[in-house]
CSV table of C-alpha atoms in Angstrom, one decimal:
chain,number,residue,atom,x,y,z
A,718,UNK,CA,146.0,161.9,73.2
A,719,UNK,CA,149.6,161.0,72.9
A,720,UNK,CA,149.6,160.4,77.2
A,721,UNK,CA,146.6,158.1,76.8
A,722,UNK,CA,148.5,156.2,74.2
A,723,UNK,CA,151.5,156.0,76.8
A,724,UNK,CA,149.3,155.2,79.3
A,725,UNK,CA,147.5,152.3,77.3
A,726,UNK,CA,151.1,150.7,75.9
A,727,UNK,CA,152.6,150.7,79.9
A,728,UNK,CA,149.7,149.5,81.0
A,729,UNK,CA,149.3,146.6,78.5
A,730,UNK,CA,152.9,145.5,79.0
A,731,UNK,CA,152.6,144.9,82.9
A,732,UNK,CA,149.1,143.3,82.1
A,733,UNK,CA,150.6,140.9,80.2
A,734,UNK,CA,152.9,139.7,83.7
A,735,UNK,CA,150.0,140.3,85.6
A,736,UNK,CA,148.2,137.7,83.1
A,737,UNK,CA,151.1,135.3,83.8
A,738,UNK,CA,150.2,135.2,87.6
A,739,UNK,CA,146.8,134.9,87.5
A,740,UNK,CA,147.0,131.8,84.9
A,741,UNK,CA,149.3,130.0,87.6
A,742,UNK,CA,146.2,130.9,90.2
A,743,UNK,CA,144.2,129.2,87.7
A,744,UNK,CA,146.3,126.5,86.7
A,745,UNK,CA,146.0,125.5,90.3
A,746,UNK,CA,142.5,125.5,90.8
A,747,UNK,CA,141.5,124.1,87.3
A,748,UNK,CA,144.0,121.0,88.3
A,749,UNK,CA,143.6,120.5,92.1
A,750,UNK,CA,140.1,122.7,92.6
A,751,UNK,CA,141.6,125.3,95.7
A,752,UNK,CA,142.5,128.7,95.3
A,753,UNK,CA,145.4,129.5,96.9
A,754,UNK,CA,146.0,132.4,98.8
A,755,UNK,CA,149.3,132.4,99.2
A,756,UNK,CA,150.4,132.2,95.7
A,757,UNK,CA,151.0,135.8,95.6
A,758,UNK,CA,153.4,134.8,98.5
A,759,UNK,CA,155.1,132.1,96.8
A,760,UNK,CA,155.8,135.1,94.0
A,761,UNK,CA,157.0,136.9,96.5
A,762,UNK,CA,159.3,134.7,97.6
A,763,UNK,CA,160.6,134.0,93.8
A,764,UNK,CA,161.6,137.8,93.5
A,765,UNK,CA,162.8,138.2,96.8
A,766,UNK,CA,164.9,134.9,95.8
A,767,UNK,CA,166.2,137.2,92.1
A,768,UNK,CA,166.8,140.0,94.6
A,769,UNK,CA,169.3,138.3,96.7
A,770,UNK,CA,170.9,136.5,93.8
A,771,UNK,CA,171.8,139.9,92.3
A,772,UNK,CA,172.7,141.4,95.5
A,773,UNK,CA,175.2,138.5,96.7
A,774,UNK,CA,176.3,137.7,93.2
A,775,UNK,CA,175.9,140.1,90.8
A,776,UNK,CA,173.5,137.5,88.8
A,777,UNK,CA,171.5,138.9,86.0
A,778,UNK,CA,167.5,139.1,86.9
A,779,UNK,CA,166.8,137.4,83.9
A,780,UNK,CA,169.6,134.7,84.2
A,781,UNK,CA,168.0,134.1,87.4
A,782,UNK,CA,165.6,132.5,86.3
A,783,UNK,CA,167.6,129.5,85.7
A,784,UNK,CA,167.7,129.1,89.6
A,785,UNK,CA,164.9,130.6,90.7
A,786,UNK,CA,162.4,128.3,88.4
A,787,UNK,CA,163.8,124.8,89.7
A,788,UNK,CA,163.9,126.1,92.9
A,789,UNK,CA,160.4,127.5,93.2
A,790,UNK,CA,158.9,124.1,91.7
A,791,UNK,CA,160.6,122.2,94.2
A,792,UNK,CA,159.0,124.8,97.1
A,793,UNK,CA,155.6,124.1,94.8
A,794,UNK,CA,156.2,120.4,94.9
A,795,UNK,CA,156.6,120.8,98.7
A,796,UNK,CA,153.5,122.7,99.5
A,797,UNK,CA,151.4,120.6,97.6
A,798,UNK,CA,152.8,117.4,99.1
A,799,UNK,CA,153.1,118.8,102.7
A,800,UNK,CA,150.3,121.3,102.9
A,801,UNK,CA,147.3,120.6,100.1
A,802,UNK,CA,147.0,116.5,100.0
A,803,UNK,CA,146.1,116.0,103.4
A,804,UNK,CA,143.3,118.7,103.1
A,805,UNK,CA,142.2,117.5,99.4
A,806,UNK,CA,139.5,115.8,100.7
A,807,UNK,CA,138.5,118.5,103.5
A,808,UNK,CA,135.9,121.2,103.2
A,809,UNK,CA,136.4,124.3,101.1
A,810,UNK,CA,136.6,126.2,104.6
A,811,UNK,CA,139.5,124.3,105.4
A,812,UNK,CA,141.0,124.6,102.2
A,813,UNK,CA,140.5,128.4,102.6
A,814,UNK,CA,142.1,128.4,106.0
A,815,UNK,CA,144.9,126.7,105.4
A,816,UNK,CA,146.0,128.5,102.1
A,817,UNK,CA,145.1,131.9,104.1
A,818,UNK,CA,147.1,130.7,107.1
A,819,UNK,CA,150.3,129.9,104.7
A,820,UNK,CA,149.5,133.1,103.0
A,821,UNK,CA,150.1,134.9,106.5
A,822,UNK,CA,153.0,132.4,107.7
A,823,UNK,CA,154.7,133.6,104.6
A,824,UNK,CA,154.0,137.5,104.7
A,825,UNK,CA,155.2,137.6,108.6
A,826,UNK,CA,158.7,135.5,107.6
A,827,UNK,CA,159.3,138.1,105.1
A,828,UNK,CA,158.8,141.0,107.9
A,829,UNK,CA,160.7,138.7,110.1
A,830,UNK,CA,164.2,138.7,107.5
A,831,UNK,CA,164.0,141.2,105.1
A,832,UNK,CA,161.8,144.0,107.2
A,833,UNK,CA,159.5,146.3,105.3
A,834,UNK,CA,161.8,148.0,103.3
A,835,UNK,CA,161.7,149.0,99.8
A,836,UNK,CA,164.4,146.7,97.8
A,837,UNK,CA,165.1,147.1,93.7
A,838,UNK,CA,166.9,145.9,91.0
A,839,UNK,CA,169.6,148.1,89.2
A,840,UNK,CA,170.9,146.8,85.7
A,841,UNK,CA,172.7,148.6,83.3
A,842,UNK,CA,169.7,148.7,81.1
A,843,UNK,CA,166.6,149.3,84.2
A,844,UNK,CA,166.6,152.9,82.7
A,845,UNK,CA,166.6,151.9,79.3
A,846,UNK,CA,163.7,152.4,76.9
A,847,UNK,CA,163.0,152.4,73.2
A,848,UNK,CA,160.6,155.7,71.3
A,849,UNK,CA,158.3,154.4,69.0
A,850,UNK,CA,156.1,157.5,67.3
A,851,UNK,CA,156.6,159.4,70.5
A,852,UNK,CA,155.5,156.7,73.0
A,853,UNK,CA,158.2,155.3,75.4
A,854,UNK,CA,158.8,151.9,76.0
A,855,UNK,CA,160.6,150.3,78.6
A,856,UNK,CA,162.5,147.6,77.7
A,857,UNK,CA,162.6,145.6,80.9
A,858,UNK,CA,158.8,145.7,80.7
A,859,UNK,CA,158.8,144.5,77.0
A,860,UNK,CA,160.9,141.6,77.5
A,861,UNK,CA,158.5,140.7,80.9
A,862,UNK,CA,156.2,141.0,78.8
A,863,UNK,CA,157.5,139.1,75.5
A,864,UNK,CA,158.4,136.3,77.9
A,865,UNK,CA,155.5,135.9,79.6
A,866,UNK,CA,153.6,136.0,76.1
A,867,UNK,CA,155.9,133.1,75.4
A,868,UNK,CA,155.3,131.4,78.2
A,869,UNK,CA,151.5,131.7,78.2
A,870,UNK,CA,151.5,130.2,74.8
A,871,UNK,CA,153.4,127.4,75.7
A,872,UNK,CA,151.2,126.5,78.6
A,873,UNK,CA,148.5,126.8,75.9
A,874,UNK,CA,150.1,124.4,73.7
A,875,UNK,CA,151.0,121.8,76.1
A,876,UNK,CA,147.4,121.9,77.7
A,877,UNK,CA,145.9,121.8,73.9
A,878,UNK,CA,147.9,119.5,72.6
A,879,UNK,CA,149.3,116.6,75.5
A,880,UNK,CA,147.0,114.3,77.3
């Protein structure tokens, strides 16, 4: 029983980042009706982007953030002026292409630089983990999922509450 209980609590905290993701998928097509294929890219790109900052200068993952955010919405700012306005008024096939097409564009440029190799993130506290009534919890996950928890109530809020 205990195992199930581990598996339930790990599984609920990378949920709740996996939640985070797919509101921005439906953030997009709730305001500007396409799904985007390549979003998953574009989140690629953004921890790629917290991997090198650590690797070149030691920067906190989580302190990252503070460069990784404004530079991501400008990259989102750019798609949608450069890629999604001209096809706006297209067919959903051509909306599928093109997000498809940037979805592989992306995917090969990351072959192209970084290869296919595994890459991670050690911090001093990666390994660490709190016991609650026998269950293990990592802490990295917690605060993922605490912020994006925070962050999916906000969005919430604004979109409740703002014209």
């Amino acid at each position: 029983m205990e195992l199930y209980i581990q598996v339930l609590v790990s599984g609920l905290l990378l949920g709740g980042v996996y939640a985070l993701i797919s509101i921005g998928l439906n953030l997009i097509f709730g305001v500007v009706r396409i799904i985007n294929f390549a979003h998953g890219e574009m989140v690629m790109l953004s921890m790629y982007l917290t991997f090198w900052l650590h690797h070149l200068y030691n920067m906190d993952p989580y302190l990252s953030v503070i460069i990784v955010l404004p530079v991501m919405f400008a990259f989102g700012v750019g798609f949608q002026r450069l890629v999604v306005q001209p096809i706006l008024s297209t067919s959903a096939t051509m909306k599928i292409f093109t997000t498809v097409g940037i979805s592989l564009l992306l995917q090969n440029l990351a072959l192209i630089f970084w290869k296919g190799d595994f890459r991670t993130v050690q911090t001093s506290y990666s390994m660490s983990s709190l016991e609650v009534m026998n269950i293990i919890i990592s802490v990295p996950r917690l605060v993922a999922f605490c912020a994006a928890l925070l962050s999916i109530i906000i969005l919430f809020h604004f979109f409740k509450y703002t014209y």
